[in-house]
XYZ file of C-alpha atoms in Angstrom:
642
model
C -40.820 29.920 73.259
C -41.434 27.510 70.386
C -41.585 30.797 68.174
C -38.169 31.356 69.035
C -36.928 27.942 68.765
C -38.257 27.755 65.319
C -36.215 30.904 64.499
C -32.907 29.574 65.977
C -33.411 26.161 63.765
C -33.427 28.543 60.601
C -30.264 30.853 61.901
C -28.551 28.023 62.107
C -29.535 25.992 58.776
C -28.872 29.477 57.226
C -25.423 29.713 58.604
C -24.576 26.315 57.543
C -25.868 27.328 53.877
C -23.965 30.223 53.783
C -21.068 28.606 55.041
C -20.912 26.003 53.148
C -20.873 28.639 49.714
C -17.117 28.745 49.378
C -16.549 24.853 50.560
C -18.396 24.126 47.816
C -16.713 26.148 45.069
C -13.742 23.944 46.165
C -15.364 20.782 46.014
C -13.400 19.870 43.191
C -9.827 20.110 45.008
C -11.446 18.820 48.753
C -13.970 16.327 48.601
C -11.180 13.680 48.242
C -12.346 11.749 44.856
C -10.153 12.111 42.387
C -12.202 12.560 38.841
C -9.785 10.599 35.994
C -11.038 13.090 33.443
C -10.859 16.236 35.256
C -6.929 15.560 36.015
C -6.749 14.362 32.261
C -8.582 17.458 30.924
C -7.703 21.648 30.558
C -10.042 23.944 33.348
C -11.685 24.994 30.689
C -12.904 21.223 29.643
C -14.449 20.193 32.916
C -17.741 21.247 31.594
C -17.656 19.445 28.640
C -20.414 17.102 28.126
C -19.476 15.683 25.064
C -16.400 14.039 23.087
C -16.132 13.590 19.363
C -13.707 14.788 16.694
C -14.401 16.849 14.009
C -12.226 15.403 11.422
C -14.154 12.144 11.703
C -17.316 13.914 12.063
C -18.720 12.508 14.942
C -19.752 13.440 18.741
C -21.495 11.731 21.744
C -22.239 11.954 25.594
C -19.496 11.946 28.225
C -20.560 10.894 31.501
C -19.424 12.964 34.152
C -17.431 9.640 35.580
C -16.088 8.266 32.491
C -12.255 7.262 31.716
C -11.380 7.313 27.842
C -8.847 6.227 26.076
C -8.165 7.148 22.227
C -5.341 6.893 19.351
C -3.724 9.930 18.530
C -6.141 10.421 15.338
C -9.086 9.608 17.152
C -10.249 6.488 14.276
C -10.571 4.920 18.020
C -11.783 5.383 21.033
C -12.840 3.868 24.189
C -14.830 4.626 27.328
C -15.703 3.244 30.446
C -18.552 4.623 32.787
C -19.056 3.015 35.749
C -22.647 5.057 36.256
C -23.739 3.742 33.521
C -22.034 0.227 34.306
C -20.898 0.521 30.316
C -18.087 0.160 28.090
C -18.110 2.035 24.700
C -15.840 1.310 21.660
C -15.587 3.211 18.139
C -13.509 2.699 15.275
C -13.710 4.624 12.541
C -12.188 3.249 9.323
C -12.087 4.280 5.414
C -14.954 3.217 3.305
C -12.059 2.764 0.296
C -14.555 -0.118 -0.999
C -17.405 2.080 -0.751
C -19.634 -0.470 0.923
C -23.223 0.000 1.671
C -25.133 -0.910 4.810
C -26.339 -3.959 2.991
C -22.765 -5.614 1.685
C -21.310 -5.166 5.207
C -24.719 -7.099 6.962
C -23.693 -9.686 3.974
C -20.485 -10.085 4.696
C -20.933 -11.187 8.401
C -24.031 -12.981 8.146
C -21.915 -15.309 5.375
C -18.642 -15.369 7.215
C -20.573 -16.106 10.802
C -18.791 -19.499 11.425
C -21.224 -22.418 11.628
C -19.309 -23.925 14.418
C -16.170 -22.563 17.026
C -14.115 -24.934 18.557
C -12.951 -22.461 21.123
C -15.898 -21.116 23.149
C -14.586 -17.882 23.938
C -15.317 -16.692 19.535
C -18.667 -17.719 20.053
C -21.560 -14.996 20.110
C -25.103 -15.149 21.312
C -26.687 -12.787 18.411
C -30.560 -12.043 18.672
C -31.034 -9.382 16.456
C -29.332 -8.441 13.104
C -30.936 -5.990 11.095
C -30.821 -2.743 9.275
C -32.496 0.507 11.356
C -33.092 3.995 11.891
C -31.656 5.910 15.050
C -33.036 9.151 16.584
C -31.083 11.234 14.294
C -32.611 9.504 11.058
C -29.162 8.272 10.003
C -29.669 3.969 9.172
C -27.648 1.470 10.763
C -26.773 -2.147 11.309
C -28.276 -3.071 14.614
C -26.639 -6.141 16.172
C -27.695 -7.521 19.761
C -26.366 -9.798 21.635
C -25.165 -11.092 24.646
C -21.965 -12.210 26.474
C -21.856 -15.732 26.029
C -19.399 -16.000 29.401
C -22.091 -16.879 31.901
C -23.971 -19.263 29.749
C -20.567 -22.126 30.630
C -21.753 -21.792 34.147
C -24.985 -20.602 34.775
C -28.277 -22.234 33.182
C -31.165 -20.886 31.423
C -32.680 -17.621 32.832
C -29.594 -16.820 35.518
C -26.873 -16.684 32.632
C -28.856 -14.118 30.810
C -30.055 -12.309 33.837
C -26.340 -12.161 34.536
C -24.861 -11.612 30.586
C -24.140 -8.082 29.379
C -26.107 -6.809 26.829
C -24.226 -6.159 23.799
C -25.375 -3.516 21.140
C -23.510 -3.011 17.945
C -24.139 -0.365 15.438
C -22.546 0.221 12.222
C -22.963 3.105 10.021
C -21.620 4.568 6.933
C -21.304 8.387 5.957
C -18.502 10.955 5.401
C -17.171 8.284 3.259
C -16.195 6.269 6.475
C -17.525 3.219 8.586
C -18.353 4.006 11.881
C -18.640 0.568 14.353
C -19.589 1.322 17.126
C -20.233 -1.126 20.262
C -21.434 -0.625 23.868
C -21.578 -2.959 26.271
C -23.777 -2.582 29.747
C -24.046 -4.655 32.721
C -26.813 -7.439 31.911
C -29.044 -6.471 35.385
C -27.924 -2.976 35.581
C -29.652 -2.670 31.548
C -32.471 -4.959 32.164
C -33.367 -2.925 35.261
C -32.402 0.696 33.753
C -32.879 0.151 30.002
C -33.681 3.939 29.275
C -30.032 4.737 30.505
C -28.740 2.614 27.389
C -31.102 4.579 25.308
C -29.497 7.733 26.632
C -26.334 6.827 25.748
C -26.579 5.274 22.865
C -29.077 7.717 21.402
C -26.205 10.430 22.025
C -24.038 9.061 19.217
C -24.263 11.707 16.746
C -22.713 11.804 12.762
C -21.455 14.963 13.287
C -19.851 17.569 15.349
C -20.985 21.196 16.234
C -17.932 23.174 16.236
C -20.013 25.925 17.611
C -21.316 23.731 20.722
C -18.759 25.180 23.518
C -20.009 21.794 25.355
C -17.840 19.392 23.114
C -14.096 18.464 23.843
C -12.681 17.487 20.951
C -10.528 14.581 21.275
C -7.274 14.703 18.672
C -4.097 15.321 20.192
C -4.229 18.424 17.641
C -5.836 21.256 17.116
C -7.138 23.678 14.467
C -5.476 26.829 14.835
C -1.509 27.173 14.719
C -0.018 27.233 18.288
C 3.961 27.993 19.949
C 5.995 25.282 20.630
C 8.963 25.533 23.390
C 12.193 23.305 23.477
C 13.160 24.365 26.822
C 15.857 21.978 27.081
C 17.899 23.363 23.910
C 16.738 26.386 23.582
C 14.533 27.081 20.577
C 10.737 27.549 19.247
C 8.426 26.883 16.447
C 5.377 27.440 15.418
C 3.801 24.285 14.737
C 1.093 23.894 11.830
C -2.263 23.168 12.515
C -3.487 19.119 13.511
C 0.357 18.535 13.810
C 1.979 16.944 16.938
C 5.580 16.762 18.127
C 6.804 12.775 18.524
C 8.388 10.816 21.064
C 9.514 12.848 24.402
C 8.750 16.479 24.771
C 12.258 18.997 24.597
C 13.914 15.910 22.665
C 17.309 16.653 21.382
C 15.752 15.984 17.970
C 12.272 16.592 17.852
C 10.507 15.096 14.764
C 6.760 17.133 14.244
C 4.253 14.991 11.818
C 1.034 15.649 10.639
C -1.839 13.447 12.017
C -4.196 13.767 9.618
C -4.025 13.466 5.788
C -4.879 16.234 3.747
C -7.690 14.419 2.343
C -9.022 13.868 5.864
C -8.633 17.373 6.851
C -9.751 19.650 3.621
C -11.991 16.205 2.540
C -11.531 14.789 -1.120
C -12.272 17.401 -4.048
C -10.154 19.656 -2.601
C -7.227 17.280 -1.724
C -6.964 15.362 -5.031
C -4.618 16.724 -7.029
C -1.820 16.462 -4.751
C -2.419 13.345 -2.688
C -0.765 10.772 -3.248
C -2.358 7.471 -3.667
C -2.469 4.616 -1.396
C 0.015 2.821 -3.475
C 2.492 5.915 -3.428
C 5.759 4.419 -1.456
C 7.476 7.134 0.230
C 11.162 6.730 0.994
C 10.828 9.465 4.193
C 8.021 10.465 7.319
C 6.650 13.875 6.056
C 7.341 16.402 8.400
C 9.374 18.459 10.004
C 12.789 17.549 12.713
C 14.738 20.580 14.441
C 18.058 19.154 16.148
C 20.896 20.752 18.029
C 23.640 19.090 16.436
C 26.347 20.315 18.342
C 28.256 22.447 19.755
C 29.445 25.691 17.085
C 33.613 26.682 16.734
C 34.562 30.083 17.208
C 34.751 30.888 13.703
C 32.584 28.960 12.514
C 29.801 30.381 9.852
C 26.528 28.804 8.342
C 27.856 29.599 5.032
C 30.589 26.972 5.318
C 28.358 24.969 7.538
C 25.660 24.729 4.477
C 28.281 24.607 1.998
C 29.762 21.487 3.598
C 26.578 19.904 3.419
C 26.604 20.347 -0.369
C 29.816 19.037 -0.890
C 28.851 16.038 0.885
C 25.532 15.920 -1.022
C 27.589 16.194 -4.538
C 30.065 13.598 -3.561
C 27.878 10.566 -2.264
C 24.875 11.217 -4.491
C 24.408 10.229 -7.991
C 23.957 13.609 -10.133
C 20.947 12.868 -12.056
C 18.470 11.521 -8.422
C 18.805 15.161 -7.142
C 18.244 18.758 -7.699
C 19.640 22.054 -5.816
C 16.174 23.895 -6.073
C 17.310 27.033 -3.862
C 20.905 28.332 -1.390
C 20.625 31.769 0.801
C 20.679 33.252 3.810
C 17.330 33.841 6.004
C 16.864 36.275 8.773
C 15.027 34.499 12.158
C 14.362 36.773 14.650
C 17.524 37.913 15.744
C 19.857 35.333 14.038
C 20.538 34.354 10.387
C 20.397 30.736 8.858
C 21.376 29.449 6.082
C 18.574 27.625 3.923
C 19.546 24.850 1.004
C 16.282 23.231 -0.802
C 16.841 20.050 -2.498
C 14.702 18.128 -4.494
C 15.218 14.447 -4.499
C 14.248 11.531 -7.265
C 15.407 8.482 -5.885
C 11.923 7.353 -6.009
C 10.900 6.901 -9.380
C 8.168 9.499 -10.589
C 7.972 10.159 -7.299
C 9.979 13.292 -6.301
C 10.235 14.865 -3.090
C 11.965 17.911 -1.595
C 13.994 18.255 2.116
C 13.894 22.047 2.846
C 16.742 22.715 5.749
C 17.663 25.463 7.790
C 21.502 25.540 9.050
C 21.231 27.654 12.160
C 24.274 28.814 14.832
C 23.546 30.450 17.904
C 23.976 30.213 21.412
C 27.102 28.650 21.098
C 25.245 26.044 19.024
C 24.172 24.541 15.696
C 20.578 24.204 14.962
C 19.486 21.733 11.995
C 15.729 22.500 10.996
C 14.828 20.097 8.180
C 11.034 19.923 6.518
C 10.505 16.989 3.988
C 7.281 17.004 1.540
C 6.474 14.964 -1.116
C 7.243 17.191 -4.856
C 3.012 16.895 -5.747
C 2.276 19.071 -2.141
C 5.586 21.239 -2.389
C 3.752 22.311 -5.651
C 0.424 23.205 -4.045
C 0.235 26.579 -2.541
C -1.540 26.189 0.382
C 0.896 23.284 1.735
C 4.252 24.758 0.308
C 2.571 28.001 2.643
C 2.336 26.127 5.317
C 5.715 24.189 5.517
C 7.243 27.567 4.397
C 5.363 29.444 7.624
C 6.225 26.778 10.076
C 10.145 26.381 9.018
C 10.433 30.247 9.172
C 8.997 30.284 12.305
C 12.038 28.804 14.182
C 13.645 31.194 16.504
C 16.356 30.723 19.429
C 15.199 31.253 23.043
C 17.237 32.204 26.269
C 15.246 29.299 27.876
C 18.178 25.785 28.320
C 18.597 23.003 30.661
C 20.873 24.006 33.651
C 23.031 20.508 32.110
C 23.330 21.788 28.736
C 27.325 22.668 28.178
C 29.570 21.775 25.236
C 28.605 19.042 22.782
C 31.392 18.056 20.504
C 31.284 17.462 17.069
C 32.913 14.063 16.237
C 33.837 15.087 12.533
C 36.364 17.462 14.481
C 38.092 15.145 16.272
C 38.369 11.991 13.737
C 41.356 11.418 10.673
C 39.252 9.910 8.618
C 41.554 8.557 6.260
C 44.126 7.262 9.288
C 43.879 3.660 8.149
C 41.914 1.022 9.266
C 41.412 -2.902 9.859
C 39.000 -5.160 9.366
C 39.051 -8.730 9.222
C 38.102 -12.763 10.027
C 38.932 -14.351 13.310
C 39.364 -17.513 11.942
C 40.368 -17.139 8.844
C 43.324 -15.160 7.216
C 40.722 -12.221 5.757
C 41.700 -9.708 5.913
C 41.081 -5.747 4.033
C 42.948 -2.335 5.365
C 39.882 0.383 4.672
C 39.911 4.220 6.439
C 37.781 5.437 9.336
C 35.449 6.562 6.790
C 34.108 2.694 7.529
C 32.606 1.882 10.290
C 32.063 -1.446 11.783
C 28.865 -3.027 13.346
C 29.122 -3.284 16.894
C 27.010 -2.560 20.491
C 29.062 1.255 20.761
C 28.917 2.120 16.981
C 25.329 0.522 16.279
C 23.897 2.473 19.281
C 23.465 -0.610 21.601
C 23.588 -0.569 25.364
C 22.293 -1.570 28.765
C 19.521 -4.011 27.895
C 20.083 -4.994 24.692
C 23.667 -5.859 25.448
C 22.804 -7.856 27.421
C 21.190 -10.414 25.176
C 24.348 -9.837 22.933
C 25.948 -11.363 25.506
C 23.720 -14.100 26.210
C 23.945 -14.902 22.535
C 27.899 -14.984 22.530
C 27.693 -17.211 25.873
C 25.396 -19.642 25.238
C 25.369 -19.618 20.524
C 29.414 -19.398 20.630
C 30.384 -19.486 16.935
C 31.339 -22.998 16.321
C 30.889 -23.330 12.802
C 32.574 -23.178 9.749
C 31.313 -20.055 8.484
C 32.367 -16.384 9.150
C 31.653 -12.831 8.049
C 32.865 -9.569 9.003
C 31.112 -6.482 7.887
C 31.550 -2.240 7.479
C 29.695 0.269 6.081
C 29.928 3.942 5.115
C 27.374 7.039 6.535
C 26.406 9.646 4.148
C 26.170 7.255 0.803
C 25.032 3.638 2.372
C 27.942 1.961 0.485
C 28.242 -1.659 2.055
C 30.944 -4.389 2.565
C 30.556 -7.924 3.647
C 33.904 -10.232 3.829
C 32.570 -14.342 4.199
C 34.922 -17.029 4.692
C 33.788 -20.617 4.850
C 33.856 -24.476 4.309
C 32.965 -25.129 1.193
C 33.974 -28.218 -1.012
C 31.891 -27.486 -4.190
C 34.340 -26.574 -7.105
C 34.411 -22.660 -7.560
C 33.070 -22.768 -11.167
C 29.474 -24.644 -9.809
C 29.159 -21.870 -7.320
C 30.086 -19.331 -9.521
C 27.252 -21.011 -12.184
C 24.874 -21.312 -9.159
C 25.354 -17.651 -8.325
C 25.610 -16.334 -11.732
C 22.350 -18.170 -12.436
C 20.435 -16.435 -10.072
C 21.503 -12.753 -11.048
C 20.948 -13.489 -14.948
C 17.426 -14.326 -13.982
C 16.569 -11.038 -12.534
C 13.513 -9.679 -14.672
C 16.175 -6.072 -14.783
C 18.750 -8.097 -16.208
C 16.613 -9.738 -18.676
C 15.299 -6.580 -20.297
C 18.740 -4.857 -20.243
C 17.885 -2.258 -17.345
C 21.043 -3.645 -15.582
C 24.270 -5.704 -16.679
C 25.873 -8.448 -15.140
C 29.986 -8.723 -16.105
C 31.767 -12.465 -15.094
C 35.394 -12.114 -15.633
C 37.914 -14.388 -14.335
C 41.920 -14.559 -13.672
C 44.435 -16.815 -12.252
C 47.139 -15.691 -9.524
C 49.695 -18.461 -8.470
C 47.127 -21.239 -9.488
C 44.324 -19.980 -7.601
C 41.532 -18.786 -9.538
C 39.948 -15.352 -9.134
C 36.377 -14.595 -10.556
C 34.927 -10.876 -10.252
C 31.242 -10.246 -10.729
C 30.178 -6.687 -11.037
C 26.106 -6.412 -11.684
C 25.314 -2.612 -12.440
C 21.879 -0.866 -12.677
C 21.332 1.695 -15.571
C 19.595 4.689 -13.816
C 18.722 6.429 -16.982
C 16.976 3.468 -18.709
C 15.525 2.541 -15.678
C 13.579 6.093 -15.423
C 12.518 6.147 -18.478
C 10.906 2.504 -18.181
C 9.158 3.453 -14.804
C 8.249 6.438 -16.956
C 6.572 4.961 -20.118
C 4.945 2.491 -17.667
C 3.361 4.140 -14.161
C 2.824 0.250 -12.534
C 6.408 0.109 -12.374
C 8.401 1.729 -9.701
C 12.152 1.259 -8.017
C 13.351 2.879 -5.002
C 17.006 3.777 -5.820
C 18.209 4.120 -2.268
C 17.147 0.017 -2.171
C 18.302 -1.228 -5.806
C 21.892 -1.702 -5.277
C 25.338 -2.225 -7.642
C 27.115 -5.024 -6.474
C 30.721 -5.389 -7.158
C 32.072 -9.340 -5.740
C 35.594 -11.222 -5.848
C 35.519 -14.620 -5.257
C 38.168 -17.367 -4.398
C 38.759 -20.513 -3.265
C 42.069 -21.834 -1.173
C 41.804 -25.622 -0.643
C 38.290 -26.070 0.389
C 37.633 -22.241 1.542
C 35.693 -20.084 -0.413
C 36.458 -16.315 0.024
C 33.447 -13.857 -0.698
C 34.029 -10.240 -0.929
C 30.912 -7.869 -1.341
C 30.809 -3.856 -1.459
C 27.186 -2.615 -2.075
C 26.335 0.801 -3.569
C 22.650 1.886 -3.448
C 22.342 3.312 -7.458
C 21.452 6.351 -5.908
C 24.914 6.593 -4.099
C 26.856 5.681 -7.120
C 29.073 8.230 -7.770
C 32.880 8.576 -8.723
C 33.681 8.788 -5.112
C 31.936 5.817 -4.156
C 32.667 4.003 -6.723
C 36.927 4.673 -6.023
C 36.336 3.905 -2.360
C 35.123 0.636 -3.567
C 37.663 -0.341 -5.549
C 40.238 1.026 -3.044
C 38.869 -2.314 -0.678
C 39.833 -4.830 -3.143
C 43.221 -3.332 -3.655
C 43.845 -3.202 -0.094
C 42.440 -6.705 0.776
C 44.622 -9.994 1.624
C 43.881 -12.903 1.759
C 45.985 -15.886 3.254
C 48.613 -13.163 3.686
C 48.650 -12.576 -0.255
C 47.282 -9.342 -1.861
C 46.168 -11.152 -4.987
C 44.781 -7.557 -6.433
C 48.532 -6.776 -7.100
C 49.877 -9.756 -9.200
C 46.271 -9.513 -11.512
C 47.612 -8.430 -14.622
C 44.551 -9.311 -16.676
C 40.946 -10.358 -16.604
C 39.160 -12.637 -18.800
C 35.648 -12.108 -19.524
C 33.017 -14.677 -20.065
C 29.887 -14.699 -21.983
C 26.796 -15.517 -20.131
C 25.643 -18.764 -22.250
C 28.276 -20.225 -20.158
C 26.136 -19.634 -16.922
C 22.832 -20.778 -18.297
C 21.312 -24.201 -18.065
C 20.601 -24.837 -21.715
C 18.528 -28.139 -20.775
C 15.974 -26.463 -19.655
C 13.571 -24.440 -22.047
C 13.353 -20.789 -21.800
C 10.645 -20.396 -23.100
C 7.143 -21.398 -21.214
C 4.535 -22.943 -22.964
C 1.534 -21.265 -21.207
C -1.082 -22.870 -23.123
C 0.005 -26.398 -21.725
C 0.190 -25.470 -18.272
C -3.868 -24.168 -18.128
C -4.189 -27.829 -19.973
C -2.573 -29.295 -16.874
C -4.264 -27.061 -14.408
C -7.928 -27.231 -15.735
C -7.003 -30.923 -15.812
C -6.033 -30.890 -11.669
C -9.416 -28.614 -11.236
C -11.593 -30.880 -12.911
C -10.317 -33.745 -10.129
């Protein structure tokens, strides 16, 4: 009887073993908790057991519990493991100073203030020294404790309670690794080995052949297919690249996230890197857009050939170069590719590669921009050239996709146009090709309207000033109308202004001209100030001297009238980047004076003649122009020595 009982009790835990076989290969989906990572994470990365990235070169533990969070490069990261009661932090930065372990213990042992007026920048630091991990890689080691409890517990119960704070710092790779983890205070003091575990896991390196190790950029290292599903279209997108902003954007913008420095590491990246200092007028990368809707007869020939005419017309000759035109097969569609290289940046060139593309009903816009010095390395001009050929059209839209119209259709742009001053009789008659700044044009709505509103309501312009404003797309020309209260004679504020310009260091040198001439309608005096870069001279200084440098889209040509009625001064402005100065721009610009009234009077009409003015007239000859350097170190070795 108790032989068979016994055998019962083991049928039955055996049935409940075997029973519970399948339950538990479902654990994950029915036990109820809900595992941050796992919902985070691929299938295939719910056995990792370690994080790291392998551009940084670095890996360590992942508890099975453990919520991270990370930039897009990975430089930091953060994790929080409540079975370990510990937070971890790393933030990898660029040893560009090429510090050692000892200048960095240095600098914060010297810049460790002596006293902190607010408690909560105070630290509790009981060891700070220079060691050796597991691994044999050195390190600053810096302990210490959470100085929180210590306001309101005493003695032995404020540490008992504190966190214990370890911070290591290392150098290799050429980077600075500092890396901080923080464990409950009784949680470490009564399970120290489990800090040791974790922070002995912190490795200078990752294993790409360790199939335990998630790595943690948003990238990856092999090409991979992505899917506009929205608008219809694919690319293949270039390794450690990432798409921006929302996923199946009408324009989707795809940047790289690493350099190639930090990718293919130094020797191999230096001769086509830029440096640091290198200002860039553009994101490199790649945008593909559906621009709108296609017409009936409408070819990417004309399409691209449109495109150049508007190129030729608003942009200086000598800042650009038409490198390439012709037509490209993709997959079963043709585009239309035009390569331009730009130089508005001086010795700094750079090309925008773009693919005109109609399909579907629709035009596509691919456009990849690269800096000249990587266009001109294989491997990268490959690699742009392999993902902008990649683009294909898809049978894959959103059910709400339908006709997008083109507003160039639909506009006259040279139906005239108004602009003018509220208050004051300002008035100029421009074309559509000027717009205006306002919430519809500008782009502003819902929220931010809002507060334009609540400005208007509660700042109502009361004063005597006013300005009205209009500017062009495509070219960046400018135009700013001011009326105002002003009871200074015009020739002071004409000096005062004058001044000013004939002080620019471009002026000075002769890299850019400054012309005063003057006239006289009815009795009321007219001055006209026209200050004009010289883009060849200017190249060729940036280009006997590499420390200088002008962005051309930024340096603009001013051309200003100026008049005064009684005590109003009239101010009229148009503003042409020197890359956009062209004949075109240049005629659309004088086509605002000649169209402009003021007080009801077009004054342009009755000028018959200007009269121009030297500019000793608008220099302050009491003052020396010359400085005597040699007297001001006198003075300020004389202040020092006080």
């Amino acid at each position: 009887m108790k032989h068979k009982k016994s055998t019962v009790i083991l049928m039955l835990c055996l049935s409940i073993f075997i029973s519970s076989i399948s339950s538990f290969a479902y654990a994950l989906e029915d036990d109820g908790v809900i595992d941050l990572y796992e919902v985070f994470s691929n299938m295939k990365d719910r056995m990792k057991t370690e994080v790291g990235s392998r551009i940084f070169k670095w890996s360590m533990h992942l508890p099975d519990d453990a919520i991270v969070y990370k930039s897009d490069r990975v430089n930091y990261f953060n994790m929080y493991t409540d079975s370990y009661k510990s937070q971890v932090s790393l933030e990898v930065t660029k040893n560009e100073q090429k510090y050692s372990l000892e200048d960095i213990l240095y600098s914060k042992q010297m810049n460790a203030n002596d006293f902190n007026y607010y408690w909560y920048f105070s630290q509790k630091e009981f060891t700070f020294n220079i060691q050796q991990d597991e691994h044999g890689e050195k390190y600053i080691r810096i302990v210490k404790m959470d100085p929180f409890y210590d306001y309101y517990l005493v003695d032995d119960a404020a540490e008992e309670f504190s966190s214990y704070i370890e911070n290591r710092i290392y150098i290799k790779n050429d980077y600075i690794y500092n890396l901080e983890i923080h464990m409950e205070g009784k949680y470490y003091r009564e399970n120290p080995e489990m800090f040791s575990k974790l922070a002995s896991s912190f490795i200078l390196n990752y294993d790409e052949t360790n199939p335990y190790i998630k790595e943690l950029s948003d990238s990856v290292s092999e090409p991979r297919l992505y899917e506009n599903t929205s608008y219809g279209w694919e690319i293949t997108v270039n390794p450690y690249w990432k798409e921006e902003g929302i996923s199946n954007a009408r324009v989707q913008q795809f940047t790289a996230v690493y350099s190639h420095e930090e990718i293919y590491g130094s020797e191999e990246a230096q001769e086509y890197e830029t440096t640091p200092e290198s200002y860039q007028p553009f994101r490199e990368g790649i945008s593909v857009s559906l621009v709108s809707s296609a017409l009936p007869h409408e070819t990417i020939e004309d399409w691209g050939q449109q495109e150049i005419d508007q190129l030729q017309q608003n942009y200086n000759e000598k800042v650009y170069e038409i490198l390439l035109t012709e037509k490209v097969t993709l997959g079963d569609v043709e585009g239309y590719r035009v390569k331009v290289k730009y130089n508005t940046v001086s010795n700094n060139p750079y090309v925008v590669d773009t693919l005109y593309v109609i399909g579907n009903g629709y035009k596509y816009r691919i456009v990849a921009t690269i800096s000249d010095k990587k266009y001109k390395e294989p491997n990268t001009n490959e690699a742009f050239e392999t993902m902008l050929k990649s683009f294909r059209l898809t049978n894959q839209r959103s059910q709400y996709l339908d006709k997008i119209l083109d507003p160039t259709d639909l506009i006259d742009w040279n139906a005239a146009k108004e602009i003018k001053t509220k208050k004051y009789n300002f008035k100029a008659t421009l074309t559509r090709k000027w717009h205006t700044y306002d919430n519809f044009y500008s782009g502003g709505y819902g929220y931010y309207s809002y507060y334009d509103y609540y400005d208007k309501y509660y700042y109502a312009p009361m004063g005597n000033q006013e300005s009205v404003s209009a500017y062009q797309t495509g070219n960046n020309m400018n135009l700013i109308m001011m009326a105002g209260f002003d009871t200074r004679n015009l020739e002071d504020s004409i000096k005062e202004y004058v001044k000013n310009l004939l002080e620019r260091d471009e002026v000075r040198i002769g890299l850019a001209t400054v012309d005063i001439a003057s006239t006289t309608v009815g009795g009321i005096e007219i001055y006209r100030i026209i200050t004009e870069y010289d883009l060849a001279a200017i190249n060729q200084f940036a280009k006997d001297d590499e420390t200088k440098s002008y962005d051309y889209s930024q340096l603009t040509n001013q051309y200003i009238y100026m008049m005064k009625i009684g005590n109003d001064l009239y101010t009229q402005t148009v503003s042409i980047p020197l890359a956009n100065t062209t004949d075109y721009t240049k005629s659309e610009m004088e086509k605002v004076w000649k169209n402009t009234q003021i007080a009801g009077i077009n004054y342009s009409q009755q000028i018959k003649n200007w009269n121009r003015h030297d500019h000793s007239e608008f220099q302050d000859q009491s003052n020396p122009t010359q400085v005597d350097y040699n007297k001001m170190e006198a003075l300020l070795m004389q202040d020092l020595s006080l």
